[in-house]
Amino acid sequence: MSRRRRRVAPPAAPRRRRRALCRRCAGGLVLLCGLAAALLGCDRREPAATDAAAPAAPASAGAAADAEPAPPDGAAAEPQDAAALSDAAELPDAATLSDADAALDGAAASADGGVSDAGLPGTSAGCPDDMVLVDGDYCPLVEQICLKHHKEFEKDQARRASPYGDVEGSTTVSERCLEYKQPTACLSKKRAPMRYCVDRYEWPNRKGELPALLVSWREAVKACEGVGKRLCTEDEFNFACEGEEMLPYTYGFVRDATKCNIDRPFRQRELTLYRYERCMRHPKCKAELERLDQRVPAGSMPACVSPFGAYDLNGNINEWVVRPGRKSPDRSGLKGGWWGPMRGRCRPTVGFHKEEDYGYEQGFRCCKDAAPR
């Protein structure tokens, strides 16, 4: 009687080899997936830019106001649109540089060189070549009386007028004055002597280059410190912009959109924007910024120059300044206005943007102590 031969199981080693091979394949797939994610831009998350509107400023054109209303359609607030660029989260802390900082560092002009002042207004005596000297007596408190407002503002005032003659309710219309009474009155008992240097152009302080934007106040502080300068204070911006004559606009008492980059039609922002460097790597963000952007190259409007020789202090981009005596996160202010239909003059300060905020109309320039006489 024949016995059936038992089938012998194959050795286990090949299975172990197959499992090892599968593990190696899986590891390769994970690596490939990781590379694909990196190529698709799955990097560190950042928050939406903040350029929300504040309550309307009063119609009075006296001392510096602390707010700027939104553009006419109220579109200045950042939308939280999931279909936009919704992977934004935390900003870096003040001690850390963000994606934008690499660009800021690369664009920095040296503290001791840069643009020569030959043939340009003002003087660089006592300052680095890329800065102008601001030297004179500053009036801390002024009275600037508006003789004629923009029709848009007048219409809005009439709409909000109460039966008792008061103006009530919030507004999205900026107070644009077309002409001021001459001369400006100084209400301070005593003027303050000031002497310091200010960048001739908006950062990166190079004639013919577009000014930086999508930069936070903290980044601006660090960028200025990185080239041996500092962010300008509120009063320093005022004096550099208006001079001893206390001009409402760098060029005089009558508003003129042909002299500075102001009063351009407002464009509704539809997508959340990243900081500049990251935005340039993201096609949707880059396209949205290009659609919104109405900057002009630094120094390209020769009449938009202050009595001391600094260009584009009105319009083009809002500029970050330090507000002395305030605590974090309220040390930040924005001055000068930008290209939109805003006040765009020397004295008002927008004070509701926090130190971590950044927007497509926000940039800066630097100041520095002047050499002793």
Coordinates of C-alpha atoms in Angstrom, one line a residue:
M1 CA 0.0 0.0 0.0
S2 CA 1.6 3.2 -1.2
R3 CA 1.8 6.2 1.1
R4 CA 0.9 9.7 -0.2
R5 CA 3.9 12.0 0.0
R6 CA 3.3 14.9 2.4
R7 CA 3.7 18.4 0.9
V8 CA 6.4 20.2 2.6
A9 CA 5.8 24.0 3.3
P10 CA 8.2 26.3 1.5
P11 CA 10.9 27.8 3.7
A12 CA 10.0 31.0 5.6
A13 CA 13.0 33.0 4.4
P14 CA 11.5 34.1 1.1
R15 CA 8.5 35.4 2.9
R16 CA 10.7 37.4 5.2
R17 CA 12.5 38.7 2.2
R18 CA 9.2 39.7 0.6
R19 CA 8.1 41.4 3.7
A20 CA 11.4 43.3 3.9
L21 CA 11.0 44.2 0.3
C22 CA 7.5 45.5 0.9
R23 CA 8.8 47.5 3.9
R24 CA 11.4 49.1 1.7
C25 CA 8.8 49.8 -1.0
A26 CA 6.6 51.4 1.6
G27 CA 9.5 53.5 2.9
G28 CA 10.2 54.6 -0.7
L29 CA 6.5 55.6 -1.2
V30 CA 6.5 57.6 2.0
L31 CA 9.7 59.4 0.9
L32 CA 8.1 60.1 -2.5
C33 CA 4.9 61.3 -0.8
G34 CA 7.0 63.6 1.4
L35 CA 8.8 65.1 -1.6
A36 CA 5.5 65.6 -3.4
A37 CA 4.0 67.4 -0.5
A38 CA 7.0 69.7 -0.3
L39 CA 6.8 70.4 -4.0
L40 CA 3.1 71.3 -3.5
G41 CA 3.9 73.9 -0.9
C42 CA 2.8 72.0 2.3
D43 CA 5.0 74.2 4.4
R44 CA 4.7 76.0 7.8
R45 CA 1.3 77.7 8.2
E46 CA 0.9 81.4 8.6
P47 CA -2.0 83.7 9.4
A48 CA -4.1 85.8 7.1
A49 CA -3.0 89.4 6.6
T50 CA -4.9 91.9 8.8
D51 CA -6.0 95.1 7.2
A52 CA -9.4 95.5 8.9
A53 CA -11.1 98.8 9.1
A54 CA -11.5 101.0 12.2
P55 CA -14.3 103.5 13.0
A56 CA -14.3 106.7 11.0
A57 CA -12.0 109.5 11.9
P58 CA -13.6 112.8 12.9
A59 CA -14.0 115.5 10.3
S60 CA -11.7 117.8 12.2
A61 CA -8.2 118.1 10.7
G62 CA -6.4 119.0 13.9
A63 CA -4.1 116.7 15.7
A64 CA -3.3 113.2 14.5
A65 CA -6.3 110.9 14.3
D66 CA -6.1 107.3 15.4
A67 CA -8.1 105.5 12.7
E68 CA -8.7 105.3 9.0
P69 CA -12.1 104.1 7.8
A70 CA -12.4 101.3 5.3
P71 CA -12.6 102.0 1.6
P72 CA -16.0 102.7 0.2
D73 CA -17.1 99.1 -0.1
G74 CA -15.9 98.1 3.3
A75 CA -13.7 95.5 1.8
A76 CA -10.6 96.2 3.8
A77 CA -11.4 93.5 6.3
E78 CA -9.6 90.2 5.8
P79 CA -12.0 87.5 4.6
Q80 CA -11.6 84.0 6.1
D81 CA -12.3 82.2 2.9
A82 CA -11.7 78.5 3.0
A83 CA -11.4 78.5 -0.8
A84 CA -8.7 81.1 -0.6
L85 CA -5.4 80.4 1.1
S86 CA -6.8 78.7 4.2
D87 CA -3.7 77.1 5.6
A88 CA -2.6 80.2 7.5
A89 CA -2.0 80.0 11.2
E90 CA 0.6 81.6 13.6
L91 CA 3.0 84.4 12.9
P92 CA 6.6 84.0 14.0
D93 CA 7.5 85.6 17.3
A94 CA 9.4 88.9 17.4
A95 CA 12.8 87.1 17.8
T96 CA 12.3 85.0 14.7
L97 CA 12.4 85.9 11.0
S98 CA 9.6 84.8 8.8
D99 CA 9.7 83.9 5.1
A100 CA 9.7 87.6 4.2
D101 CA 12.8 88.3 6.2
A102 CA 15.1 86.6 3.8
A103 CA 13.9 89.0 1.1
L104 CA 14.2 92.0 3.5
D105 CA 17.8 91.0 4.4
G106 CA 18.7 90.5 0.7
A107 CA 17.2 93.9 -0.3
A108 CA 18.9 95.9 2.5
A109 CA 21.0 98.9 1.6
S110 CA 24.2 99.2 3.5
A111 CA 24.1 101.6 6.5
D112 CA 27.0 103.6 5.1
G113 CA 26.4 103.5 1.4
G114 CA 23.7 103.3 -1.3
V115 CA 22.1 106.1 -3.2
S116 CA 24.2 109.2 -3.6
D117 CA 22.4 112.5 -2.8
A118 CA 24.2 114.3 -5.6
G119 CA 21.6 116.5 -7.5
L120 CA 18.8 115.4 -5.2
P121 CA 16.9 117.6 -2.7
G122 CA 17.9 117.7 0.9
T123 CA 21.3 116.8 2.3
S124 CA 22.9 113.6 3.7
A125 CA 25.3 115.6 5.9
G126 CA 25.7 113.7 9.2
C127 CA 23.9 110.7 7.8
P128 CA 24.6 107.6 5.6
D129 CA 24.5 108.3 1.9
D130 CA 21.1 106.6 1.5
M131 CA 19.5 108.8 4.1
V132 CA 18.6 112.5 4.4
L133 CA 19.1 114.8 7.3
V134 CA 16.0 116.1 9.2
D135 CA 17.0 119.1 11.3
G136 CA 14.8 121.8 12.8
D137 CA 12.1 122.7 15.3
Y138 CA 9.1 120.4 15.4
C139 CA 5.6 121.4 16.6
P140 CA 4.0 118.5 18.5
L141 CA 0.4 119.8 18.2
V142 CA -1.0 121.6 15.1
E143 CA -4.2 123.0 13.9
Q144 CA -4.9 122.2 10.2
I145 CA -8.2 123.6 9.0
C146 CA -9.8 122.0 5.9
L147 CA -11.4 124.5 3.5
K148 CA -12.8 121.9 1.0
H149 CA -13.4 118.2 1.4
H150 CA -13.8 115.6 -1.3
K151 CA -17.4 115.3 -2.6
E152 CA -17.6 111.7 -1.5
F153 CA -16.9 112.7 2.1
E154 CA -19.3 115.6 2.1
K155 CA -22.1 113.4 0.8
D156 CA -21.4 110.9 3.5
Q157 CA -21.4 113.6 6.2
A158 CA -24.8 114.8 4.9
R159 CA -26.2 111.3 4.9
R160 CA -25.2 110.7 8.5
A161 CA -26.3 114.2 9.8
S162 CA -28.8 114.1 12.7
P163 CA -31.7 116.7 13.1
Y164 CA -29.5 118.3 15.8
G165 CA -26.6 118.9 13.4
D166 CA -24.4 116.1 14.7
V167 CA -22.9 113.4 12.5
E168 CA -23.8 109.9 13.7
G169 CA -23.0 106.3 13.0
S170 CA -19.9 104.6 11.5
T171 CA -18.7 105.2 8.0
T172 CA -16.5 103.5 5.3
V173 CA -15.6 106.8 3.7
S174 CA -12.2 108.3 4.4
E175 CA -11.9 112.0 5.2
R176 CA -10.0 113.4 2.2
C177 CA -9.3 117.2 2.3
L178 CA -8.8 118.9 -1.0
E179 CA -7.5 122.2 0.4
Y180 CA -6.2 123.4 3.8
K181 CA -6.1 126.9 5.2
Q182 CA -2.7 128.5 5.0
P183 CA -0.6 128.6 7.2
T184 CA -0.9 125.7 9.6
A185 CA -1.1 127.0 13.3
C186 CA 1.2 125.5 15.9
L187 CA -0.8 125.0 19.1
S188 CA 2.1 123.9 21.2
K189 CA 3.6 126.4 23.6
K190 CA 7.1 125.4 22.6
R191 CA 8.6 123.6 19.6
A192 CA 10.9 120.6 20.0
P193 CA 14.3 120.7 18.3
M194 CA 14.9 117.5 16.3
R195 CA 17.9 116.2 14.4
Y196 CA 18.0 112.7 12.9
C197 CA 18.4 110.8 9.6
V198 CA 15.6 109.2 7.6
D199 CA 15.7 106.9 4.6
R200 CA 15.4 108.8 1.3
Y201 CA 13.0 106.1 -0.1
E202 CA 10.7 103.4 1.3
W203 CA 12.4 100.1 2.1
P204 CA 14.5 98.7 0.6
N205 CA 15.5 102.3 0.1
R206 CA 16.6 102.1 -3.5
K207 CA 15.4 104.5 -6.1
G208 CA 13.4 102.8 -8.9
E209 CA 12.5 99.7 -6.9
L210 CA 9.0 98.9 -5.7
P211 CA 8.7 99.3 -1.9
A212 CA 8.3 96.2 0.2
L213 CA 4.9 95.1 1.4
L214 CA 3.2 92.3 3.3
V215 CA 5.6 93.1 6.1
S216 CA 4.7 93.2 9.8
W217 CA 5.7 95.9 12.3
R218 CA 8.0 93.4 14.1
E219 CA 9.7 92.4 10.9
A220 CA 10.2 96.1 10.0
V221 CA 11.8 96.7 13.4
K222 CA 14.2 93.8 12.9
A223 CA 15.0 94.8 9.3
C224 CA 16.0 98.3 10.3
E225 CA 18.1 97.1 13.2
G226 CA 19.8 94.6 10.8
V227 CA 21.3 97.5 8.9
G228 CA 22.3 99.6 11.9
K229 CA 19.2 101.8 11.9
R230 CA 15.8 101.8 13.7
L231 CA 12.1 102.2 12.8
C232 CA 11.0 105.8 12.8
T233 CA 8.8 107.2 15.6
E234 CA 5.5 108.9 15.0
D235 CA 6.9 112.3 15.5
E236 CA 10.0 111.6 13.4
F237 CA 7.7 110.6 10.5
N238 CA 5.6 113.8 11.0
F239 CA 8.5 116.1 10.9
A240 CA 10.3 114.4 8.0
C241 CA 7.0 114.6 6.0
E242 CA 5.8 118.2 6.8
G243 CA 8.8 120.2 7.7
E244 CA 8.9 123.3 9.9
E245 CA 6.0 124.8 7.8
M246 CA 3.8 121.9 9.1
L247 CA 2.5 121.1 5.6
P248 CA -0.6 118.8 5.5
Y249 CA 0.9 117.1 2.4
T250 CA 4.6 116.9 1.6
Y251 CA 4.1 119.2 -1.4
G252 CA 1.8 121.8 0.2
F253 CA -1.8 122.6 1.2
V254 CA -3.7 121.5 -1.9
R255 CA -4.3 117.7 -2.5
D256 CA -2.8 116.6 -5.8
A257 CA -3.0 113.0 -7.1
T258 CA -0.5 113.9 -9.9
K259 CA 2.2 114.6 -7.3
C260 CA 2.0 111.5 -5.1
N261 CA 0.6 108.0 -5.6
I262 CA -2.8 108.5 -4.0
D263 CA -6.5 108.4 -4.8
R264 CA -6.3 105.3 -7.1
P265 CA -9.6 103.3 -7.4
F266 CA -10.0 100.8 -4.6
R267 CA -9.9 97.1 -5.6
Q268 CA -11.7 94.6 -3.5
R269 CA -9.4 92.0 -2.1
E270 CA -10.9 88.5 -2.6
L271 CA -8.2 86.2 -1.2
T272 CA -6.2 86.0 2.0
L273 CA -2.6 86.8 1.3
Y274 CA 0.6 85.3 2.8
R275 CA 3.7 87.2 3.6
Y276 CA 5.6 88.4 0.5
E277 CA 8.2 85.6 0.0
R278 CA 5.6 82.9 0.5
C279 CA 3.0 84.7 -1.5
M280 CA 5.4 84.8 -4.5
R281 CA 5.8 81.0 -4.4
H282 CA 2.0 80.4 -4.3
P283 CA 0.4 81.0 -7.7
K284 CA -3.1 82.0 -6.4
C285 CA -1.6 84.4 -3.8
K286 CA 0.8 85.9 -6.4
A287 CA -2.0 86.5 -8.9
E288 CA -4.2 88.2 -6.3
L289 CA -1.4 90.5 -5.1
E290 CA -0.6 91.4 -8.7
R291 CA -4.3 92.3 -9.3
L292 CA -4.4 94.5 -6.1
D293 CA -1.0 96.1 -6.4
Q294 CA -0.8 99.7 -7.5
R295 CA 2.6 100.7 -6.1
V296 CA 5.0 102.8 -8.2
P297 CA 8.8 102.6 -8.0
A298 CA 10.4 104.6 -5.2
G299 CA 11.3 108.1 -6.3
S300 CA 9.4 107.8 -9.6
M301 CA 7.1 110.8 -8.8
P302 CA 9.6 113.7 -8.4
A303 CA 7.1 116.1 -6.9
C304 CA 6.3 113.7 -4.1
V305 CA 9.2 114.8 -1.9
S306 CA 9.2 116.3 1.5
P307 CA 10.9 119.6 2.5
F308 CA 13.9 117.6 3.8
G309 CA 14.3 115.5 0.6
A310 CA 12.5 112.2 1.5
Y311 CA 10.3 110.7 -1.2
D312 CA 6.9 109.1 -1.1
L313 CA 6.1 109.9 2.5
N314 CA 2.5 110.4 1.3
G315 CA 0.8 107.6 -0.6
N316 CA 2.3 104.5 -2.3
I317 CA 2.4 102.4 0.8
N318 CA 1.5 102.9 4.5
E319 CA 4.6 103.0 6.6
W320 CA 5.1 101.4 10.0
V321 CA 6.2 103.6 12.9
V322 CA 6.9 103.2 16.6
R323 CA 4.4 104.8 19.0
P324 CA 6.5 105.7 22.1
G325 CA 5.0 105.1 25.5
R326 CA 2.8 102.2 24.4
K327 CA 3.1 98.6 25.3
S328 CA 3.1 95.5 23.1
P329 CA 1.2 94.7 21.0
D330 CA 0.1 98.4 20.6
R331 CA 3.5 100.0 19.8
S332 CA 2.7 99.9 16.1
G333 CA 1.3 102.7 13.9
L334 CA 0.9 103.3 10.2
K335 CA 1.6 106.7 8.6
G336 CA 1.4 108.5 5.3
G337 CA -1.4 106.6 3.6
W338 CA -1.2 104.4 0.6
W339 CA -2.3 104.4 -3.1
G340 CA -6.0 104.0 -2.3
P341 CA -8.7 106.7 -1.7
M342 CA -7.5 107.4 1.9
R343 CA -6.4 110.5 3.8
G344 CA -2.8 110.2 2.5
R345 CA -1.2 113.1 4.4
C346 CA 1.5 113.6 7.0
R347 CA -0.2 113.9 10.5
P348 CA -2.8 111.1 10.9
T349 CA -1.7 107.8 12.4
V350 CA -3.6 104.6 12.0
G351 CA -3.3 102.9 15.4
F352 CA -5.5 99.8 15.3
H353 CA -3.1 97.4 13.5
K354 CA -1.2 95.2 15.9
E355 CA 2.5 94.4 15.8
E356 CA 2.0 91.0 14.1
D357 CA -0.4 92.3 11.4
Y358 CA 0.7 92.7 7.8
G359 CA -1.1 93.8 4.6
Y360 CA -0.7 94.4 1.0
E361 CA -0.4 98.1 1.5
Q362 CA 1.9 98.1 4.5
G363 CA 5.7 98.7 4.3
F364 CA 8.2 100.9 6.1
R365 CA 11.4 103.0 6.0
C366 CA 14.1 103.5 8.7
C367 CA 15.5 106.3 10.8
K368 CA 18.9 106.8 12.6
D369 CA 20.5 109.3 14.9
A370 CA 22.5 111.9 13.0
A371 CA 26.2 112.5 13.7
P372 CA 26.8 115.3 16.2
R373 CA 27.4 118.8 14.6

